[in-house]
Amino acid sequence: MTSDHSIRRAVRGGDPALGLALYQALPNPTPEDDRWAGHGLVTLGRLLDAKDLLQRAHGRGHAPASIELARTLRLLGDDVPTRPSLLPDPQAWPDPADRVLAYLEDGERHLHAGQPRLALAATEDAWSAAQGDPHATSADRAVVATHLARAYATLGRTLHAEHYVALAAQHATGTHRVPALHVRAALAVASGRWTQAQQDLDEAAPLLMHAPLHAAQHHLHLADLRAALNDWPGAARAQDTAVTHAARTGQPHLQAQAELARAAVHTRHADPRARDALSRAAALSTSGAVQATLSLRRTAWQATQDDPHAETTLRDLHADLGARGLTRDAAACALHHANLLLPTRPEQALRGALDALHHAGTGAFTLCELRLLPALDAHLQAHATMPGVPSPADRRRPDPAPHAALHFRTLGTATLNLDGQDLRLRMKRTPELLAYLLHAGTATREQVLLALWPDDDPRRATNYFHQAKHELTRAAPSLHVQHDRRTGQYRVVSSGPALEWDVQALLQGLHDAREDRVLRAIQTYGGPFLPDADTEWAREERDRIAWAVLTAGRALLTRWHARQEHHPCAALARQLLLISPHEEDIVEALTEATLHLEGPGSALNLIEEQQRHARRDLGRTPDWTTRLAGRVRATLGK
């Protein structure tokens, strides 16, 4: 009997329960069926059952089952590195999908061992393999994007992590959404976006019933959020729940992490229970990642007990963590060292803390660690006017309850939305009138009529103008087109919720000095400005906005190319070519990135595809594509 590929589709599509049901209905499952059912059992938190089934599949000659078996043994705390037969070179797998999974497991194994740089390299290989697999779906790539975001986040490279987790959250399906939401929530906590973090965790929570494997990690993220908000009872409850779920699913690594989180909170309150939590963590896992955090939390506790060796230990640990690429753990270690110096050497403590904040950034990540060090936190606030000290605005409590939001979207659409509901606008010119007045700031009636109704006689145009004004106020009573009788000018005012216009937010983001804000702005470009509007002013504004996005994108491509950051270059170039498909420099940037990531064959395929599109759209093949192809072919012999 051949394998039932519907099991594989269900499991890889994020529905492990369906995959298991299909498997159980088979009278004579094949070893490949055993493999994918075992994969589903892992997500369902049944690790011992998965281990038995995967060992059976492997024993029956289905070699790729070793990938899932290695993962299962790692989660169970078995010493996978001593089993080289389960961890061959990922390139050895003939199926591209298996290569992707093998690279991902390689990356997770390195993260588990506290080797984030090696983890990132393996995960980038997985991304390249997924991009080169013609059968990979966007949902398949979303799984890889989640792993890539986690690897970048571990190294403190937030810009890249945010980019890939946005891709993951957009395309992940079923239970695969849970880890994507978890990574995004962790990034939100680390950047002080408490409401966003809570929303992501709230969205993930109902999916946990179909993915018990992730329940312990979910409550660890919730504990981090509650601690960041100074809700210590809430943090303790979440940590207790994480321990329970980790024990129930048989994941000692996560159980140890939860115990370390407990120890950190107990240490903050000088509670002797910190010792017990540290002992339990040490007994549960010997992984490199756990050992690094254990060293930090153990020394932090020793410092509260006036251990004479604590200062030297913290200093040495800081150097070791930094050398291993554990940027955030190193920053946390430096803050604990500064806290230790505070009673006797306050000036040196202040300099040490500011140095840690400088190297790690003054964002909310360091503030979250400072929650555990109230004396150092207070000392920093006593010197709040010094450069590098986090501002009081960064130390906010939970975000206030959201007010009603009025969103005006004009990029790729033309909608006015109040609290998630599109308002009904029947007249085509009503959203264009609102956009024109927001664009102009103020305008006379003659300017409005000339811009929106240039071909109508003045009386009819005036009538249309008044109809559009009334429709706007009926749809959104808080919005008014206000007329100043003294100057004859019209302008839009809101007496209710603030009006948020996507064009205004986009242009502000494009002019931000920070690369991550610029990239986020480019990603919000939803399409041409007022796509159905045919007036001259709308066409000019459409071109202006698109050109602004392209200009900002080109600047990022230039900087990233100089730094040889090929993955984000490729992703951004593809996005920019959706706006203007035949820009020579952007096609060249995408080709260069593809050449580095996937080799000359893929780069030549890209150029051929570009030439086909050009012949279809322009009726000719641009000369520059031929020159570009020649440059790529010249690399084949090298």
XYZ file of C-alpha atoms in Angstrom:
638
model
C 0.000 0.000 0.000
C 1.304 3.466 -0.850
C 1.496 6.325 1.594
C -1.640 8.395 2.203
C -0.345 11.878 1.396
C -3.480 13.433 2.914
C -1.921 12.750 6.346
C 1.186 14.704 5.363
C -0.910 17.554 3.932
C -3.018 17.791 7.093
C -0.039 17.745 9.458
C 2.071 20.183 7.435
C -0.990 22.389 6.948
C -1.329 22.836 10.721
C -4.111 20.332 11.505
C -2.400 17.479 13.413
C -5.676 16.168 14.845
C -7.059 15.610 11.343
C -3.813 13.959 10.276
C -3.975 11.571 13.218
C -7.628 10.737 12.487
C -6.755 9.937 8.871
C -3.871 7.764 10.047
C -6.023 5.817 12.486
C -8.481 5.040 9.678
C -5.784 3.297 7.605
C -5.835 -0.516 7.744
C -2.152 -0.846 6.769
C -0.217 2.386 7.239
C 3.135 2.717 5.527
C 6.336 3.813 7.293
C 5.849 7.272 5.751
C 2.352 7.375 7.266
C 3.927 6.462 10.612
C 6.336 9.350 10.193
C 3.707 12.027 9.565
C 1.393 10.703 12.252
C 4.358 10.895 14.627
C 4.970 14.478 13.507
C 1.355 15.290 14.381
C 1.615 13.581 17.769
C 4.527 15.890 18.634
C 2.358 18.989 18.111
C -0.406 17.350 20.139
C 2.058 17.051 23.029
C 2.149 13.240 22.975
C 5.919 12.981 22.768
C 6.342 9.413 24.036
C 3.727 8.110 21.598
C 5.453 10.072 18.836
C 8.829 8.602 19.797
C 7.492 5.039 19.526
C 5.844 5.644 16.163
C 8.840 7.463 14.693
C 11.214 4.735 15.870
C 8.962 2.232 14.149
C 8.982 4.248 10.918
C 12.759 4.562 11.071
C 13.159 0.877 11.852
C 10.949 -0.028 8.887
C 13.372 1.715 6.557
C 11.905 5.215 6.217
C 15.103 7.201 6.755
C 13.557 10.733 6.790
C 11.635 9.800 9.944
C 14.959 10.344 11.718
C 14.418 14.123 11.361
C 11.232 14.063 13.440
C 12.724 11.448 15.759
C 15.729 13.684 16.483
C 13.369 16.563 17.239
C 11.234 14.411 19.546
C 14.249 13.132 21.464
C 15.539 16.699 21.866
C 12.197 17.852 23.254
C 12.160 14.893 25.648
C 15.617 15.833 26.874
C 17.485 12.899 25.327
C 21.098 13.482 24.310
C 20.547 13.701 20.549
C 24.124 14.797 19.631
C 25.359 11.348 20.705
C 23.167 9.836 17.958
C 24.903 10.887 14.715
C 22.832 8.431 12.659
C 19.809 10.645 13.339
C 21.573 13.844 12.287
C 23.132 13.437 8.840
C 24.109 16.450 6.754
C 20.820 18.089 5.676
C 22.158 18.261 2.118
C 22.044 14.451 2.039
C 18.250 14.380 1.815
C 17.042 14.178 -1.816
C 13.599 15.660 -1.051
C 13.838 19.501 -0.709
C 11.099 19.453 1.960
C 13.145 17.018 4.059
C 16.219 19.212 3.638
C 14.253 22.163 5.002
C 13.086 20.180 8.051
C 16.606 18.870 8.660
C 18.102 22.354 8.546
C 15.390 23.598 10.925
C 16.150 20.825 13.405
C 19.848 21.635 13.065
C 19.046 25.257 13.970
C 16.863 24.300 16.922
C 19.581 21.979 18.208
C 22.093 24.853 18.125
C 19.655 27.195 19.919
C 19.125 24.454 22.505
C 22.904 24.301 22.947
C 23.197 28.083 23.381
C 24.863 28.606 19.984
C 22.695 31.261 18.302
C 25.125 32.114 15.490
C 25.243 28.501 14.326
C 21.479 28.319 14.747
C 21.021 31.327 12.481
C 23.314 29.864 9.803
C 21.361 26.594 9.729
C 18.016 28.361 9.689
C 19.109 30.623 6.836
C 20.029 27.459 4.934
C 16.501 26.199 5.614
C 15.079 29.453 4.242
C 17.177 29.184 1.083
C 16.104 25.563 0.599
C 12.440 26.483 1.066
C 12.735 29.355 -1.390
C 14.228 26.986 -3.957
C 11.574 24.272 -3.496
C 8.949 24.695 -6.248
C 6.437 22.646 -4.245
C 6.763 24.678 -1.025
C 3.661 26.702 -0.192
C 3.545 30.089 1.477
C 2.406 28.263 4.636
C 5.503 26.023 4.452
C 7.735 29.074 4.148
C 5.904 30.710 7.059
C 7.091 27.873 9.321
C 10.683 28.572 8.295
C 10.159 32.323 8.718
C 9.075 31.735 12.325
C 12.300 29.834 13.067
C 14.339 32.529 11.318
C 12.665 35.285 13.349
C 13.402 33.419 16.592
C 17.073 32.957 15.642
C 17.485 36.645 14.790
C 15.680 37.679 17.994
C 18.015 35.528 20.098
C 20.940 37.449 18.624
C 19.213 40.771 19.376
C 18.755 41.594 15.657
C 15.253 42.956 16.043
C 14.865 44.505 12.574
C 15.358 41.162 10.831
C 13.272 39.294 13.410
C 10.345 41.685 12.933
C 10.572 41.278 9.150
C 10.395 37.491 9.191
C 7.790 37.208 11.926
C 5.543 39.527 9.897
C 5.817 37.098 6.978
C 5.149 34.169 9.297
C 2.087 35.743 10.928
C 0.665 36.631 7.514
C 0.897 33.148 6.001
C 1.023 30.605 8.852
C -1.993 28.306 9.040
C -3.615 26.223 11.768
C -1.430 25.280 14.704
C 1.617 26.762 12.939
C 0.212 30.180 13.869
C 0.942 29.530 17.556
C 4.776 29.718 17.436
C 4.571 32.653 14.996
C 2.323 34.556 17.410
C 4.598 33.608 20.307
C 7.688 35.033 18.590
C 5.809 38.200 17.688
C 4.556 38.545 21.272
C 8.103 38.126 22.611
C 9.354 40.840 20.257
C 6.484 43.088 21.327
C 7.370 42.618 25.016
C 11.015 43.356 24.237
C 10.064 46.615 22.507
C 7.501 47.748 25.089
C 4.370 47.142 22.981
C 2.385 45.579 25.795
C -1.036 45.693 24.097
C 0.317 44.075 20.931
C 1.919 41.312 23.006
C -1.333 40.652 24.869
C -3.315 40.586 21.605
C -0.941 38.022 20.095
C -1.112 35.828 23.191
C -4.913 36.147 23.261
C -5.055 35.042 19.614
C -2.771 32.070 20.281
C -4.595 30.883 23.433
C -7.608 29.150 21.780
C -5.278 27.360 19.339
C -3.431 25.648 22.213
C -6.137 23.014 22.561
C -4.972 21.738 19.141
C -1.261 22.315 19.920
C -0.568 21.354 23.573
C 3.152 21.157 22.756
C 3.280 24.975 22.818
C 1.241 25.544 26.006
C 4.260 25.780 28.337
C 6.029 28.273 26.062
C 2.797 30.285 25.840
C 2.637 30.741 29.604
C 6.330 31.615 29.774
C 5.671 34.477 27.352
C 2.649 35.487 29.426
C 4.828 35.473 32.553
C 7.377 37.726 30.826
C 4.615 40.174 29.909
C 3.154 40.244 33.433
C 6.632 40.801 34.921
C 7.310 43.633 32.474
C 4.111 45.256 33.739
C 5.167 44.829 37.394
C 2.340 42.326 37.909
C 4.353 39.878 40.019
C 1.406 37.739 41.223
C 0.296 37.373 37.584
C 3.835 36.449 36.549
C 4.034 33.809 39.295
C 0.703 32.244 38.241
C 1.829 32.056 34.617
C 5.161 30.489 35.643
C 3.374 27.863 37.729
C 1.128 27.024 34.765
C 4.163 26.790 32.466
C 5.817 24.285 34.818
C 2.640 22.186 34.850
C 2.293 22.100 31.056
C 5.999 21.384 30.505
C 5.848 18.453 32.939
C 2.616 17.162 31.396
C 4.051 17.100 27.867
C 7.465 15.836 28.989
C 9.620 18.842 28.030
C 12.318 19.200 30.729
C 14.054 22.038 28.839
C 10.942 24.227 29.086
C 10.320 23.088 32.645
C 13.844 24.277 33.502
C 13.202 27.635 31.813
C 10.049 28.081 33.868
C 11.960 27.276 37.056
C 14.591 29.866 36.097
C 11.857 32.441 35.575
C 10.564 31.579 39.045
C 14.067 31.947 40.469
C 14.445 35.424 38.930
C 11.233 36.641 40.577
C 12.099 35.028 43.929
C 15.556 36.649 43.797
C 13.985 40.071 43.201
C 12.045 39.635 46.452
C 14.995 38.010 48.307
C 12.834 34.906 48.714
C 14.820 31.752 49.697
C 12.636 29.736 47.349
C 14.989 30.974 44.613
C 17.516 28.324 45.722
C 15.008 25.511 45.266
C 13.965 26.764 41.833
C 17.617 26.966 40.743
C 18.271 23.419 41.978
C 15.269 22.068 40.092
C 16.363 23.874 36.893
C 19.872 22.445 37.154
C 18.500 18.910 37.563
C 16.045 19.211 34.666
C 18.280 20.223 31.760
C 21.943 20.381 30.854
C 21.376 22.233 27.563
C 23.721 25.112 26.800
C 20.889 27.655 26.658
C 19.555 26.637 30.079
C 23.048 26.510 31.569
C 23.774 30.079 30.388
C 20.622 31.439 32.044
C 21.178 29.232 35.091
C 24.640 30.744 35.579
C 23.181 34.252 35.451
C 20.282 33.544 37.837
C 22.439 31.558 40.235
C 25.041 34.323 40.469
C 22.315 36.956 40.857
C 20.999 35.006 43.855
C 24.505 34.644 45.291
C 24.942 38.410 45.012
C 21.911 38.937 47.243
C 23.612 36.682 49.801
C 26.824 38.785 49.788
C 28.870 36.029 48.130
C 32.440 37.438 47.808
C 32.948 35.692 44.442
C 29.762 37.046 42.811
C 31.425 40.116 41.239
C 34.198 38.118 39.547
C 31.721 35.465 38.413
C 29.405 38.066 36.846
C 32.279 39.766 35.059
C 33.565 36.482 33.604
C 30.059 35.348 32.694
C 29.404 38.614 30.841
C 32.489 38.063 28.665
C 31.518 34.437 27.964
C 27.922 35.253 27.007
C 29.017 38.037 24.695
C 31.558 35.783 22.966
C 28.826 33.191 22.345
C 26.545 35.735 20.699
C 24.003 35.695 23.544
C 23.636 39.466 23.349
C 20.647 39.887 25.604
C 21.884 37.538 28.307
C 25.181 39.464 28.285
C 23.337 42.783 28.705
C 21.309 41.338 31.575
C 24.536 40.094 33.190
C 26.072 43.583 32.948
C 23.024 45.093 34.667
C 23.269 42.575 37.515
C 26.962 43.405 37.862
C 26.079 47.111 38.100
C 23.428 46.304 40.698
C 26.028 44.446 42.763
C 28.344 47.481 42.743
C 25.601 49.934 43.662
C 25.863 49.928 47.504
C 29.622 50.615 47.593
C 30.494 52.108 44.193
C 27.392 53.948 42.920
C 29.240 55.960 40.258
C 30.852 52.852 38.789
C 27.475 51.100 38.923
C 25.874 53.933 36.992
C 28.585 53.835 34.324
C 28.270 50.049 34.028
C 24.498 50.190 33.684
C 24.660 52.935 31.056
C 27.269 50.960 29.154
C 24.996 47.892 29.162
C 22.056 49.996 28.003
C 24.200 51.531 25.267
C 25.268 48.154 23.864
C 21.859 46.502 24.173
C 19.754 49.529 23.252
C 17.646 51.536 25.664
C 14.424 49.833 24.665
C 12.083 47.837 26.801
C 14.168 44.651 26.768
C 16.620 46.152 29.245
C 13.730 47.717 31.118
C 12.200 44.260 31.575
C 15.426 43.057 33.192
C 15.562 46.236 35.275
C 12.180 45.263 36.753
C 14.137 42.547 38.559
C 16.610 45.119 39.940
C 14.497 47.773 41.692
C 17.455 49.467 43.439
C 19.391 49.925 40.186
C 16.220 51.013 38.423
C 15.643 53.722 41.044
C 19.287 54.805 40.819
C 18.991 55.255 37.057
C 15.825 57.260 37.470
C 17.587 59.546 39.938
C 19.924 60.388 37.022
C 17.181 60.501 34.382
C 18.594 63.618 32.719
C 21.819 61.832 31.759
C 22.159 60.661 28.133
C 21.392 56.970 27.685
C 19.035 56.619 30.655
C 15.636 55.255 29.556
C 13.007 57.959 29.691
C 10.058 57.701 32.077
C 7.817 57.358 29.012
C 9.461 53.999 28.318
C 8.519 52.760 31.801
C 4.848 52.751 31.158
C 2.304 50.587 32.894
C -0.203 48.568 30.851
C -1.461 50.400 27.789
C -4.701 52.283 28.420
C -7.917 50.822 27.119
C -8.108 51.567 23.392
C -10.393 54.336 22.218
C -12.604 54.037 19.157
C -10.425 54.147 16.059
C -11.357 55.800 12.750
C -9.147 54.572 9.917
C -9.107 55.991 6.396
C -7.449 53.635 3.933
C -6.582 54.899 0.474
C -3.682 52.623 -0.544
C -5.012 49.842 -2.738
C -8.574 50.634 -1.660
C -10.798 53.523 -0.540
C -12.515 52.711 2.749
C -13.428 54.506 5.958
C -13.413 52.119 8.897
C -14.724 52.659 12.436
C -13.693 50.068 15.043
C -13.200 47.360 12.424
C -16.396 48.056 10.474
C -16.292 49.615 7.000
C -18.642 52.592 6.746
C -20.960 52.673 3.750
C -20.027 55.311 1.181
C -22.080 55.138 -2.016
C -20.581 58.063 -3.904
C -17.252 57.428 -5.616
C -16.098 60.981 -4.927
C -16.773 60.959 -1.145
C -13.533 59.198 -0.132
C -11.685 61.220 -2.786
C -13.015 64.473 -1.280
C -11.805 63.406 2.163
C -8.399 62.413 0.761
C -8.042 65.669 -1.179
C -8.775 67.846 1.853
C -6.432 65.806 4.062
C -3.754 66.122 1.382
C -4.273 69.842 0.858
C -4.934 70.765 4.495
C -7.293 73.554 3.415
C -8.825 74.422 0.033
C -11.367 76.819 -1.409
C -14.540 75.550 -3.059
C -13.141 76.481 -6.470
C -9.994 74.397 -5.819
C -12.072 71.413 -4.698
C -14.375 71.581 -7.728
C -11.492 71.958 -10.157
C -9.641 68.983 -8.647
C -12.548 66.545 -8.298
C -15.109 67.616 -10.926
C -13.050 69.383 -13.598
C -15.326 68.410 -16.501
C -18.698 69.232 -14.901
C -20.413 72.594 -15.100
C -20.035 74.631 -11.873
C -23.637 74.189 -10.722
C -23.584 70.398 -11.063
C -20.112 70.163 -9.528
C -21.240 72.264 -6.547
C -24.204 69.934 -6.039
C -21.919 66.887 -6.082
C -19.627 68.593 -3.573
C -22.457 69.168 -1.092
C -23.757 65.604 -1.539
C -20.300 64.174 -0.786
C -19.965 66.386 2.323
C -23.347 65.242 3.658
C -22.646 61.573 2.933
C -19.359 61.802 4.806
C -21.027 63.294 7.893
C -23.868 60.740 7.772
C -21.399 57.847 7.613
C -19.083 59.250 10.307
C -20.930 61.838 12.427
C -17.706 62.889 14.151
C -16.216 64.033 10.810
C -17.085 67.443 9.397
C -15.988 69.392 6.338
C -15.765 72.761 8.065
C -16.068 76.037 6.156
C -14.315 79.217 7.328
C -16.532 82.053 6.077
C -13.776 84.617 6.585
C -11.169 82.912 4.398
C -13.474 80.784 2.238
C -11.375 77.695 3.076
C -12.678 74.167 3.721
C -10.922 71.650 5.994
C -11.668 68.322 7.701
C -12.127 68.264 11.479
C -12.966 65.347 13.806
C -14.933 65.885 16.998
C -14.567 62.238 18.041
C -11.792 59.672 17.634
C -8.634 60.763 15.882
C -8.682 60.104 12.162
C -5.782 57.856 11.123
C -4.903 58.134 7.419
C -2.719 55.417 5.941
C -0.904 57.798 3.582
C 0.134 60.096 6.406
C 1.418 57.170 8.492
C 3.250 55.748 5.474
C 5.072 58.976 4.621
C 6.034 59.578 8.255
C 7.482 56.071 8.476
C 9.422 56.456 5.217
C 11.199 59.526 6.609
C 12.118 57.895 9.925
C 15.837 57.578 10.629
C 15.464 53.997 11.893
C 15.675 51.211 9.316
C 13.072 49.026 11.019
C 10.504 51.853 10.932
C 11.199 52.511 7.247
C 10.848 48.823 6.405
C 7.625 48.583 8.399
C 6.263 51.596 6.503
C 7.118 50.040 3.133
C 5.365 46.843 4.183
C 2.173 48.830 4.919
C 1.977 50.041 1.308
C -1.184 48.241 0.245
C -1.282 49.329 -3.378
C -1.846 52.402 -5.579
C -3.381 55.478 -3.996
C -7.166 55.664 -4.660
C -6.919 53.038 -7.426
C -10.315 53.880 -8.959
C -9.817 57.664 -9.042
C -9.078 59.085 -12.521
C -8.641 62.774 -11.697
C -5.340 64.484 -12.439
C -4.525 65.342 -8.811
C -5.135 61.699 -7.745
C -2.884 60.364 -10.511
C -0.122 62.780 -9.523
C -0.445 61.853 -5.840
C -0.490 58.145 -6.755
C 2.824 58.534 -8.593
C 4.323 60.669 -5.810
C 3.525 58.123 -3.095
C 4.778 55.166 -5.132
C 8.001 57.047 -5.917
C 8.488 57.863 -2.218
C 8.192 54.160 -1.342
C 10.624 53.192 -4.108
C 13.116 55.868 -3.031
C 13.062 54.746 0.610
C 13.347 51.108 -0.471
C 16.322 51.864 -2.718
C 18.131 53.494 0.202
C 17.613 50.381 2.327
C 18.759 48.107 -0.497
C 21.940 50.136 -0.904
C 22.796 49.904 2.809
C 21.910 46.215 3.107
C 23.859 45.333 -0.051
C 26.926 47.067 1.403
C 26.513 44.965 4.566
C 25.884 41.809 2.478
C 22.492 41.226 4.109
C 21.100 39.268 1.183
C 17.923 37.781 2.684
C 16.243 41.120 3.518
C 17.545 42.552 0.205
C 15.788 39.825 -1.759
C 12.520 40.143 0.181
C 12.422 43.936 -0.123
C 13.370 43.972 -3.810
C 10.507 41.572 -4.604
C 8.104 43.836 -2.748
C 9.320 46.950 -4.592
C 8.986 45.230 -7.977
C 5.291 44.722 -7.243
C 5.021 48.515 -7.278
C 7.141 49.117 -10.387
C 8.078 45.840 -12.117
C 10.781 47.063 -14.517
C 13.156 49.150 -12.403
C 16.664 48.253 -13.502
C 18.457 48.895 -10.212
C 15.887 46.972 -8.148
C 15.965 43.969 -10.507
C 19.755 44.102 -10.259
C 19.590 44.126 -6.444
C 17.258 41.114 -6.451
C 19.519 39.298 -8.917
C 22.620 39.957 -6.794
C 20.872 38.699 -3.656
C 19.556 35.609 -5.462
C 23.041 34.906 -6.843
C 24.492 34.877 -3.312
C 21.616 32.939 -1.750
C 20.691 30.392 -4.421
C 23.440 30.477 -7.060
C 23.731 31.540 -10.716
C 21.067 29.117 -11.980
C 18.322 30.724 -9.906
C 19.630 34.204 -10.772
C 19.433 33.437 -14.518
C 15.912 32.039 -14.103
C 14.963 35.292 -12.396
C 16.343 37.374 -15.281
C 14.525 35.218 -17.860
C 11.270 35.708 -15.962
C 11.912 39.466 -15.907
C 12.500 39.447 -19.670
C 9.212 37.608 -20.266
C 7.331 40.146 -18.186
C 9.023 43.017 -20.022
C 8.063 41.601 -23.435
C 4.492 41.222 -22.206
C 4.242 44.689 -20.628
C 6.604 46.780 -22.764
C 6.675 44.852 -26.030
C 10.471 44.550 -25.909
C 13.388 43.091 -23.962
C 15.382 45.831 -22.192
C 19.077 45.832 -23.096
C 20.095 45.992 -19.465
C 18.587 42.552 -18.752
C 20.910 41.030 -21.365
C 23.925 42.732 -19.795
C 22.839 41.559 -16.359
C 22.475 37.966 -17.578
C 25.986 38.151 -19.044
C 27.415 39.213 -15.696
C 25.729 36.290 -13.961
C 26.926 33.773 -16.596
C 30.459 35.063 -16.078
C 30.309 33.706 -12.508
C 29.543 30.146 -13.678
C 33.171 29.390 -14.371
C 34.421 30.783 -11.088
